[in-house]
Short mmCIF file of N, CA and C in Angstrom, two decimals:
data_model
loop_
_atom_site.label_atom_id
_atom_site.label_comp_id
_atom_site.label_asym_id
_atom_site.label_seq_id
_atom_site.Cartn_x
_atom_site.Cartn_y
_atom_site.Cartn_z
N UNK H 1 0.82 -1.19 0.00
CA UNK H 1 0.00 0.00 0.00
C UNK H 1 0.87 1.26 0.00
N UNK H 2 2.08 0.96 0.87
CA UNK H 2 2.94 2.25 0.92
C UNK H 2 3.52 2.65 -0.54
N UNK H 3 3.48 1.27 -1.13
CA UNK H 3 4.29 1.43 -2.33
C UNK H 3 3.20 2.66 -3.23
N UNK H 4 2.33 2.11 -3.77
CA UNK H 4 1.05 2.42 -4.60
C UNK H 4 1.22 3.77 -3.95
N UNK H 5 0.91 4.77 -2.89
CA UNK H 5 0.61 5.78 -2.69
C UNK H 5 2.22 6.25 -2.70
N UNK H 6 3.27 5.84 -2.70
CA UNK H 6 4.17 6.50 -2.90
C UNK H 6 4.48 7.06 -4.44
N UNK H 7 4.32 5.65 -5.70
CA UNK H 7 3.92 6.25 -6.53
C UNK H 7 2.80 7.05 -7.22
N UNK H 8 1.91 7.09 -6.94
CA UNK H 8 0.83 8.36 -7.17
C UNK H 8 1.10 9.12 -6.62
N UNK H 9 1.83 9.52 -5.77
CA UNK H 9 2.17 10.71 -5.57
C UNK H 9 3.60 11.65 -6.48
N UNK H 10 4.28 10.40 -6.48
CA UNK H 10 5.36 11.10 -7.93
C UNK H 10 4.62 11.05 -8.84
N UNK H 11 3.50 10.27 -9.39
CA UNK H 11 2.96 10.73 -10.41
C UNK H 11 2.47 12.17 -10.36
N UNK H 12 1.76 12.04 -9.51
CA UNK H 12 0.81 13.57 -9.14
C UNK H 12 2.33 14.54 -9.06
N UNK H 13 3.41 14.28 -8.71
CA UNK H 13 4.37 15.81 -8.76
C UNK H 13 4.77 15.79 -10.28
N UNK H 14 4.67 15.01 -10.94
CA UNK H 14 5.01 15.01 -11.81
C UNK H 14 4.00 15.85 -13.08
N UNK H 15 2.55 15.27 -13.01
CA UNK H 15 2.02 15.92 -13.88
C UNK H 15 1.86 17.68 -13.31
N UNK H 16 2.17 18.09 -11.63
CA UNK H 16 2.14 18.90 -11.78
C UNK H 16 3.10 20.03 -12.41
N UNK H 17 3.95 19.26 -12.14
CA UNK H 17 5.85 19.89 -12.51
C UNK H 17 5.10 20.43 -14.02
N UNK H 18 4.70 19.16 -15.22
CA UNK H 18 4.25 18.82 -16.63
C UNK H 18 3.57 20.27 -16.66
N UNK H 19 1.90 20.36 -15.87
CA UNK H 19 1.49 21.58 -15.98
C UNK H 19 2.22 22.84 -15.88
N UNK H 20 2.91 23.24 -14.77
CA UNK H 20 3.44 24.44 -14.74
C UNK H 20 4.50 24.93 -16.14
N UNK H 21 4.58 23.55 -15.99
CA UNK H 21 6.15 23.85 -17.82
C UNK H 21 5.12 24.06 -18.88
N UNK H 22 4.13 23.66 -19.17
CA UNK H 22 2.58 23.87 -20.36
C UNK H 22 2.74 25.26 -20.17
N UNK H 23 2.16 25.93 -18.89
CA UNK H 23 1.24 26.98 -18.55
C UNK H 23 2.63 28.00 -19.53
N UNK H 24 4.17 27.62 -18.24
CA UNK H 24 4.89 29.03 -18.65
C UNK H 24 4.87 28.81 -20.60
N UNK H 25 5.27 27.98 -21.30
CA UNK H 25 5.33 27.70 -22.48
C UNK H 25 4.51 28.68 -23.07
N UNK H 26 3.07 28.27 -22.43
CA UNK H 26 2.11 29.01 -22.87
C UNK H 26 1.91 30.67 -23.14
N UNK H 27 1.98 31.24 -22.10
CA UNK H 27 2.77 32.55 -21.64
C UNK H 27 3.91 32.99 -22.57
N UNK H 28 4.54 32.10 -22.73
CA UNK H 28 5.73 32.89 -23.44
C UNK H 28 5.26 33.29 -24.71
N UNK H 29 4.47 31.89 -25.57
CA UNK H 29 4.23 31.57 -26.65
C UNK H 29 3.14 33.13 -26.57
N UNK H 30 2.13 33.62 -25.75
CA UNK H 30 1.37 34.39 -26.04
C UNK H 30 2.10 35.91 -26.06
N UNK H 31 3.20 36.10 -25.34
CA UNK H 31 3.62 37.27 -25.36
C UNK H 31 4.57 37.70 -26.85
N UNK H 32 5.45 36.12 -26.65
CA UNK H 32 5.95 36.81 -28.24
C UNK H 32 4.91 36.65 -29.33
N UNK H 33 4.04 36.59 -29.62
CA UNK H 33 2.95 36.98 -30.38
C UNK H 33 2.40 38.33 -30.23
N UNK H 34 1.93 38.62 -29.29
CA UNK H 34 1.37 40.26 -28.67
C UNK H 34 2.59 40.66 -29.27
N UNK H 35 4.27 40.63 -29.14
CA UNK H 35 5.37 41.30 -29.55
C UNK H 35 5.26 41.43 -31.07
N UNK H 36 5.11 40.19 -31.88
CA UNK H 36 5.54 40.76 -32.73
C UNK H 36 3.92 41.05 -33.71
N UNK H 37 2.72 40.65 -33.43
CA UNK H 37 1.67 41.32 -33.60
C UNK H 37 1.95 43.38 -33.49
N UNK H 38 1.75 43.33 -32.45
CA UNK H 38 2.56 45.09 -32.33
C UNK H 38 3.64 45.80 -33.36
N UNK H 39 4.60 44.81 -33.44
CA UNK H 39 5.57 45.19 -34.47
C UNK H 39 4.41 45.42 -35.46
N UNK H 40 4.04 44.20 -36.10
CA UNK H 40 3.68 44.38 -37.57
C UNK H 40 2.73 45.63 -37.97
N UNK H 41 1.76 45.96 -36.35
CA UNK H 41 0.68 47.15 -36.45
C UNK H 41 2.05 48.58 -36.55
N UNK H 42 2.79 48.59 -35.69
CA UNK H 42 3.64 49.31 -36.18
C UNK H 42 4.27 49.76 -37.62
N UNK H 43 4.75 49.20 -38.39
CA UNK H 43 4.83 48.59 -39.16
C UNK H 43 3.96 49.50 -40.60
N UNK H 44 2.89 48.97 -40.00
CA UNK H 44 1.78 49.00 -41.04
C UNK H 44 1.21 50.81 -40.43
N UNK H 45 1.44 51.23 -39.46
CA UNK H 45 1.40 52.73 -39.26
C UNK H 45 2.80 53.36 -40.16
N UNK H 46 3.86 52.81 -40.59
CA UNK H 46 4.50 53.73 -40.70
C UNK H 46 4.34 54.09 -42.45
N UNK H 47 3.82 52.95 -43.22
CA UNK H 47 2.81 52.38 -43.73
C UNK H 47 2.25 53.94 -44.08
N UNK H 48 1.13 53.85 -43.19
CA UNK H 48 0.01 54.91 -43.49
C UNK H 48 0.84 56.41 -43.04
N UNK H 49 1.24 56.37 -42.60
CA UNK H 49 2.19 57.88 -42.21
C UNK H 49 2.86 58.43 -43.74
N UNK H 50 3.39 57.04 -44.35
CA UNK H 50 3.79 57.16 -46.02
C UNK H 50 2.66 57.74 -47.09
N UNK H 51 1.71 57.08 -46.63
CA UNK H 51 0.66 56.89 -47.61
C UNK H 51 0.32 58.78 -47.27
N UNK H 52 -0.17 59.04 -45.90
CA UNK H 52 -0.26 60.91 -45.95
C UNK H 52 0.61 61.33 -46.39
N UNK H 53 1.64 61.52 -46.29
CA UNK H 53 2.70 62.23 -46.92
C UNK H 53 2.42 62.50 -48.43
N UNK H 54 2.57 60.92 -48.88
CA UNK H 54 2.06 61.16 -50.18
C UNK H 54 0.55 61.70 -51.05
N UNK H 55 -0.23 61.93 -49.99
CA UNK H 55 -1.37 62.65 -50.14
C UNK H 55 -1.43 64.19 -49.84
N UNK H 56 -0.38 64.60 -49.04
CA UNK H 56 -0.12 65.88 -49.02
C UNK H 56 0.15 66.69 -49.90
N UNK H 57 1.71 65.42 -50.48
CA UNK H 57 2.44 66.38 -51.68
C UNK H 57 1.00 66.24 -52.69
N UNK H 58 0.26 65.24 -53.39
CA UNK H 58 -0.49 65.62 -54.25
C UNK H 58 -1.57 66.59 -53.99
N UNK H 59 -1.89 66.95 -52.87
CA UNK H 59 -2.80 68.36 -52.50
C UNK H 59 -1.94 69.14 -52.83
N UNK H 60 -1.08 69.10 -52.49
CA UNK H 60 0.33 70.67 -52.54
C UNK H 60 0.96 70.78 -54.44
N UNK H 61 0.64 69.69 -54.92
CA UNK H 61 1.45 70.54 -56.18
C UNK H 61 -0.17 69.46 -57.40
N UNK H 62 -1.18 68.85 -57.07
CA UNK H 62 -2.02 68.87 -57.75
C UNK H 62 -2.68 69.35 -58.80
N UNK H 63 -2.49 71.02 -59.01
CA UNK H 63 -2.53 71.90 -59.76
C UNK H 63 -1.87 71.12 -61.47
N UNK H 64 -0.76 70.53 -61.22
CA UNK H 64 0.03 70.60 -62.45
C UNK H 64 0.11 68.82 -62.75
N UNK H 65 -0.68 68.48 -62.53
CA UNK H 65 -0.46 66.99 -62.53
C UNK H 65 -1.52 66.55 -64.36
N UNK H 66 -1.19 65.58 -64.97
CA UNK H 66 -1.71 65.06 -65.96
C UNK H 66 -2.65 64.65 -65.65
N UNK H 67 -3.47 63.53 -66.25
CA UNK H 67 -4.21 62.56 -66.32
C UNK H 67 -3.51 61.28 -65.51
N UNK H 68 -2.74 60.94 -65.97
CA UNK H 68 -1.61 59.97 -65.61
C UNK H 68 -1.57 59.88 -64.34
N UNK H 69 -0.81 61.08 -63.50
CA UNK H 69 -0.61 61.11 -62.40
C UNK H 69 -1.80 61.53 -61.81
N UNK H 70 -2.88 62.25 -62.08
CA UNK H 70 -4.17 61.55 -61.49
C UNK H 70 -4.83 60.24 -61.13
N UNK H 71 -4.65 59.77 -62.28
CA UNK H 71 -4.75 58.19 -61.71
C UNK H 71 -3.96 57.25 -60.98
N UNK H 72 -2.81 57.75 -60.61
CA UNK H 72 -1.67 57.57 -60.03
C UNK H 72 -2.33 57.51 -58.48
N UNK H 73 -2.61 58.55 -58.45
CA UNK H 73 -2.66 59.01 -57.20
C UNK H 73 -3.84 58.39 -56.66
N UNK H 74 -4.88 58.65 -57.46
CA UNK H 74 -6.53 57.93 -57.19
C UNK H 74 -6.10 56.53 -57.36
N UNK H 75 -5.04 55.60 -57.52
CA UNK H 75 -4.70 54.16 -57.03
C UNK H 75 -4.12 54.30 -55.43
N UNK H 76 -3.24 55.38 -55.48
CA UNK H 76 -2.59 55.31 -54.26
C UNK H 76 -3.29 55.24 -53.21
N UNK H 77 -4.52 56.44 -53.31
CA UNK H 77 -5.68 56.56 -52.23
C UNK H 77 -6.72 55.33 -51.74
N UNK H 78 -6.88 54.43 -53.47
CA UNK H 78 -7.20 53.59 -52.70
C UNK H 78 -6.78 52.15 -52.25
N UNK H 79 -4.87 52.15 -52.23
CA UNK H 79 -4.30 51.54 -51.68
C UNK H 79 -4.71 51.90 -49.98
N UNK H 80 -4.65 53.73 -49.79
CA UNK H 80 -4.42 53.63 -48.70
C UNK H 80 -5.80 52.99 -47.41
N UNK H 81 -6.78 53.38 -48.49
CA UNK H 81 -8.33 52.57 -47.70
C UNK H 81 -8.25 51.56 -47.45
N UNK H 82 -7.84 50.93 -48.51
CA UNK H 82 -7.94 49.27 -47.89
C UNK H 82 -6.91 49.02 -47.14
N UNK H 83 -5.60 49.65 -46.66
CA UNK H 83 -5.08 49.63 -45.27
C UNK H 83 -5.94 49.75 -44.10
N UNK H 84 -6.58 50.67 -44.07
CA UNK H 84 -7.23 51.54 -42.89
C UNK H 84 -8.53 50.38 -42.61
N UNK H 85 -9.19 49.92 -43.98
CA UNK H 85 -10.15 48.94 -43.44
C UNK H 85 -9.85 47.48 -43.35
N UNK H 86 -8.34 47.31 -43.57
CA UNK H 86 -7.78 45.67 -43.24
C UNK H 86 -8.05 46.23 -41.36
N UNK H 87 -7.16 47.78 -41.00
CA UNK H 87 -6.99 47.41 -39.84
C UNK H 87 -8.54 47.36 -39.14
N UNK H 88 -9.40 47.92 -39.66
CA UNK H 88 -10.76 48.27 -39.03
C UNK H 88 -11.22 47.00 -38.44
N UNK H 89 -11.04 46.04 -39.46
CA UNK H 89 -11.37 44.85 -39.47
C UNK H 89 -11.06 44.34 -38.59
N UNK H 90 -9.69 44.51 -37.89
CA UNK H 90 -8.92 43.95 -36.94
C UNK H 90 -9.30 45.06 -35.46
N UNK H 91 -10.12 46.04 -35.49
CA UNK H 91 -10.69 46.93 -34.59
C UNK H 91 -9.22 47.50 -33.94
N UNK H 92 -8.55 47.83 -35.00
CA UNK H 92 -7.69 49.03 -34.93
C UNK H 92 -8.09 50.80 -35.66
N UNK H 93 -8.14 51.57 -34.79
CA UNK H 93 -8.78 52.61 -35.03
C UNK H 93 -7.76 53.75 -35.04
N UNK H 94 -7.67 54.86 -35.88
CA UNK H 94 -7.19 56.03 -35.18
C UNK H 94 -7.59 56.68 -34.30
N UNK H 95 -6.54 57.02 -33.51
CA UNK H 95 -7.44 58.17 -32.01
C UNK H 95 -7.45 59.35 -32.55
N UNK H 96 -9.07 59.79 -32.13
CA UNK H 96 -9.40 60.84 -31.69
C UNK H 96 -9.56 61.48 -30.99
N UNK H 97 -9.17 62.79 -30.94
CA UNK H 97 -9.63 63.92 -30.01
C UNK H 97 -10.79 64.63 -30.00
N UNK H 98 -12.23 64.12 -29.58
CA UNK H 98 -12.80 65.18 -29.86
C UNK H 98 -13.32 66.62 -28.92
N UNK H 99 -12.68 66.37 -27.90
CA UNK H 99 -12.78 68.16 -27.36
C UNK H 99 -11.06 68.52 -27.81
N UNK H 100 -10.52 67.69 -28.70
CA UNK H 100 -9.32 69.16 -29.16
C UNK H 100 -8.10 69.42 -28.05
N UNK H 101 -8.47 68.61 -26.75
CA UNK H 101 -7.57 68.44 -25.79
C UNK H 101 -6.37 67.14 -25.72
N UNK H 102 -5.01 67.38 -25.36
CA UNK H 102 -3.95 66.09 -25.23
C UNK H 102 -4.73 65.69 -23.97
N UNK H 103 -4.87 64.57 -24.49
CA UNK H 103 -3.98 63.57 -23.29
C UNK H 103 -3.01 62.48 -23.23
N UNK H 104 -2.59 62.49 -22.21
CA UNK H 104 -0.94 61.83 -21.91
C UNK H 104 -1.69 59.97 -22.47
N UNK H 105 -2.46 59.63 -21.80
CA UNK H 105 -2.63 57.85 -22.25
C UNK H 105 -2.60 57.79 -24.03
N UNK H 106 -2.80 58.87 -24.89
CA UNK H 106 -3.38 58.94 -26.03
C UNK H 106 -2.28 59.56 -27.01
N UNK H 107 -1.51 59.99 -26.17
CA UNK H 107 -0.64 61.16 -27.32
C UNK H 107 0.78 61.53 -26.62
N UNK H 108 1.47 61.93 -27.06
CA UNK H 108 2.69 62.65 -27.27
C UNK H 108 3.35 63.88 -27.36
N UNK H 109 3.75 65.09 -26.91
CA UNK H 109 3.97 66.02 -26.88
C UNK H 109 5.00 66.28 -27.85
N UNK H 110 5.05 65.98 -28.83
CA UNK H 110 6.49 66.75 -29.52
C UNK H 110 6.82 68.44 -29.48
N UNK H 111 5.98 69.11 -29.70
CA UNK H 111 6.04 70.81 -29.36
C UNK H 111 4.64 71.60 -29.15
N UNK H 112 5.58 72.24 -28.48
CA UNK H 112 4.41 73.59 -28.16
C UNK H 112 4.35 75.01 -28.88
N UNK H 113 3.54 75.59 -28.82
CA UNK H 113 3.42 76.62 -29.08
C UNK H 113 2.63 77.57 -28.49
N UNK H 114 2.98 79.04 -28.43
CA UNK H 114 2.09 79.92 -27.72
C UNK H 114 0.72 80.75 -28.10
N UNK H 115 -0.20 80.24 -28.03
CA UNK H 115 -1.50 81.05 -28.50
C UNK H 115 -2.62 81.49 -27.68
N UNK H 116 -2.40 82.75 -27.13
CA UNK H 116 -3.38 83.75 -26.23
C UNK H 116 -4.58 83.00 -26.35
N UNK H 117 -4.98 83.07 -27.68
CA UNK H 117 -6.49 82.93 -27.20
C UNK H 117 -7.35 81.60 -26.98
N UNK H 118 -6.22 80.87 -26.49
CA UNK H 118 -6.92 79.04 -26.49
C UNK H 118 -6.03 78.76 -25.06
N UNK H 119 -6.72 77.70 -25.19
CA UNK H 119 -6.52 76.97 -23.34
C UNK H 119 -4.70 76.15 -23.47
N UNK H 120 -4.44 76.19 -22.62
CA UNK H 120 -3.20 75.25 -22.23
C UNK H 120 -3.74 73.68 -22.67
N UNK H 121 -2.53 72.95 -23.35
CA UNK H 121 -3.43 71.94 -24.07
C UNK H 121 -4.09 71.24 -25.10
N UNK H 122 -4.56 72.31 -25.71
CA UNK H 122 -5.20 72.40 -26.86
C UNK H 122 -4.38 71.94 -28.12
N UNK H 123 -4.75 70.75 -29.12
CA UNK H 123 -3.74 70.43 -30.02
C UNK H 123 -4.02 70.94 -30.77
N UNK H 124 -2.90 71.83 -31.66
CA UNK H 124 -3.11 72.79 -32.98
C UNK H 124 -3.12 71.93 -34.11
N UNK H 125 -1.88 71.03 -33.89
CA UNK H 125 -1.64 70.07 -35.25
C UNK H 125 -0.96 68.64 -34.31
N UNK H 126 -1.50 67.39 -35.45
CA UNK H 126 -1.37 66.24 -35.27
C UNK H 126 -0.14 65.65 -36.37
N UNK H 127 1.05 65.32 -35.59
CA UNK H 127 2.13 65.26 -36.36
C UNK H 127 2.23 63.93 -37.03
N UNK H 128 1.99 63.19 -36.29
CA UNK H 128 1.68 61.42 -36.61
C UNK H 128 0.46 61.01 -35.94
N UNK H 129 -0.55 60.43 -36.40
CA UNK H 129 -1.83 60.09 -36.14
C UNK H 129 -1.57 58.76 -35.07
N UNK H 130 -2.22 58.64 -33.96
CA UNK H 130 -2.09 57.58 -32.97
C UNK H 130 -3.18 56.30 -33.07
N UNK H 131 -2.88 55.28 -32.49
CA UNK H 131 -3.96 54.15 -33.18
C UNK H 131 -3.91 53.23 -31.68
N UNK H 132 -5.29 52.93 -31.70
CA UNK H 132 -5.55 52.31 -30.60
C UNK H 132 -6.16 50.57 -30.90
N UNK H 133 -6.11 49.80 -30.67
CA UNK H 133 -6.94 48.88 -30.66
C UNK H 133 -8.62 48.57 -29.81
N UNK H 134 -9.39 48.91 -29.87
CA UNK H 134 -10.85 49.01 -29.34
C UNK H 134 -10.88 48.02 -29.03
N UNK H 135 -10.61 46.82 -29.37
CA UNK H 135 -10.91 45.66 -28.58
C UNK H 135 -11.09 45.44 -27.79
N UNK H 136 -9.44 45.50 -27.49
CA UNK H 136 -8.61 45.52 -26.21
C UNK H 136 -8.21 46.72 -25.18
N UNK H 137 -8.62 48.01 -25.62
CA UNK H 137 -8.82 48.89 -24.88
C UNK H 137 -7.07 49.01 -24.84
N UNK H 138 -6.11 49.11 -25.89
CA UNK H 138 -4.93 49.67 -25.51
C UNK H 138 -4.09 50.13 -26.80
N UNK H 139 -3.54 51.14 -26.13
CA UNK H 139 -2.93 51.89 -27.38
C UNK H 139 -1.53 51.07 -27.83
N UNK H 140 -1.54 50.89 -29.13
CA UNK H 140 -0.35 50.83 -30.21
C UNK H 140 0.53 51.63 -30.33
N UNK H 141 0.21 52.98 -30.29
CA UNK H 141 1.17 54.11 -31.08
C UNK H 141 0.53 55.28 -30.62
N UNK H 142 1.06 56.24 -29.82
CA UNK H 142 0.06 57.39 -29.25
C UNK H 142 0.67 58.20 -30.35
N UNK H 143 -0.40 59.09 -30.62
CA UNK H 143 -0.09 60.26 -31.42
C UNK H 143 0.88 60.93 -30.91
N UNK H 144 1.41 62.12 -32.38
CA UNK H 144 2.39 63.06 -31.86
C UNK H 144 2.00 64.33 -32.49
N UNK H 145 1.73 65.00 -31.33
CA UNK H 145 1.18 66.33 -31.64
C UNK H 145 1.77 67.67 -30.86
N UNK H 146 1.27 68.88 -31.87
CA UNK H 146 1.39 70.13 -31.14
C UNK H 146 0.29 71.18 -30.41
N UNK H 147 1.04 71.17 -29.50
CA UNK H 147 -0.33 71.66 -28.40
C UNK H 147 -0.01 73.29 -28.03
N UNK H 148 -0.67 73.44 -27.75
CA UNK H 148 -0.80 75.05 -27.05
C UNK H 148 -0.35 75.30 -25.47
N UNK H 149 0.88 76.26 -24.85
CA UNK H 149 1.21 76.42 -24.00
C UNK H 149 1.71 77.68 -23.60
N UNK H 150 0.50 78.42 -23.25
CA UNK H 150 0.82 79.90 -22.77
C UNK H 150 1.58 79.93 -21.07
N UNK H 151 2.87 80.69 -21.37
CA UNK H 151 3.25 80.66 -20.25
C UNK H 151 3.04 82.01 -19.14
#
């Protein structure tokens, strides 16, 4: 009898030892995923940061463009949608501001500037657009913006 309960009990340390080595495995296996998931949303922001740029310059010198490079561009644009709705899909969103105010969980301070007639705070311009995942309730990439700071 001593025998029998001596082994079930190395059994029993054993499958527990078994579990705990599963669980951490597990864990690891889920974080480097979250890691390089993140990368790739990264990634795919710097992506769309390209894609404005290149929508800028064609607002900014549009005037002188052909046919050609009209259609050029009206491909590019809607390269850049079906980025924005792969990520939608994936309930990655850009953040918004809508009272016009930073905040620190959401954004980035790259500079300030001084303007009398608005509140401390206040973002004038959005330098890189920030993206959150809704899902999961956590930010990817906080924006980088310029805010207002009367001293």
């Amino acid at each position: 009898m001593k025998q029998e309960k001596d082994f079930l009990r190395e059994k029993f340390v054993e499958f527990q030892l078994r579990i705990a080595e599963l669980t951490r495995a597990v864990h690891e296996q889920a974080d480097t995923f979250q890691t390089r998931e993140r990368d790739l949303y990264l990634n795919l922001f710097e992506v769309l940061d390209a894609f404005e740029n290149l929508n800028e310059t064609i607002q900014a010198k549009g005037d002188g463009f052909d046919k050609t490079t009209w259609s050029l561009a009206k491909t590019i644009r809607s390269i850049q949608r079906k980025l924005i709705r792969l990520l939608k899909s994936n309930h990655i969103v850009q953040i918004e501001f809508p009272e016009n105010k930073a905040r620190m969980e959401y954004c980035k301070i790259v500079d300030t500037r001084k303007a009398v007639n608005m509140e401390n705070e206040t973002i004038l311009s959005v330098v890189k657009h920030g993206y959150i995942d809704k899902q999961q309730g956590r930010v990817l990439r906080k924006a980088e913006v310029i805010t207002v700071l009367n001293r």
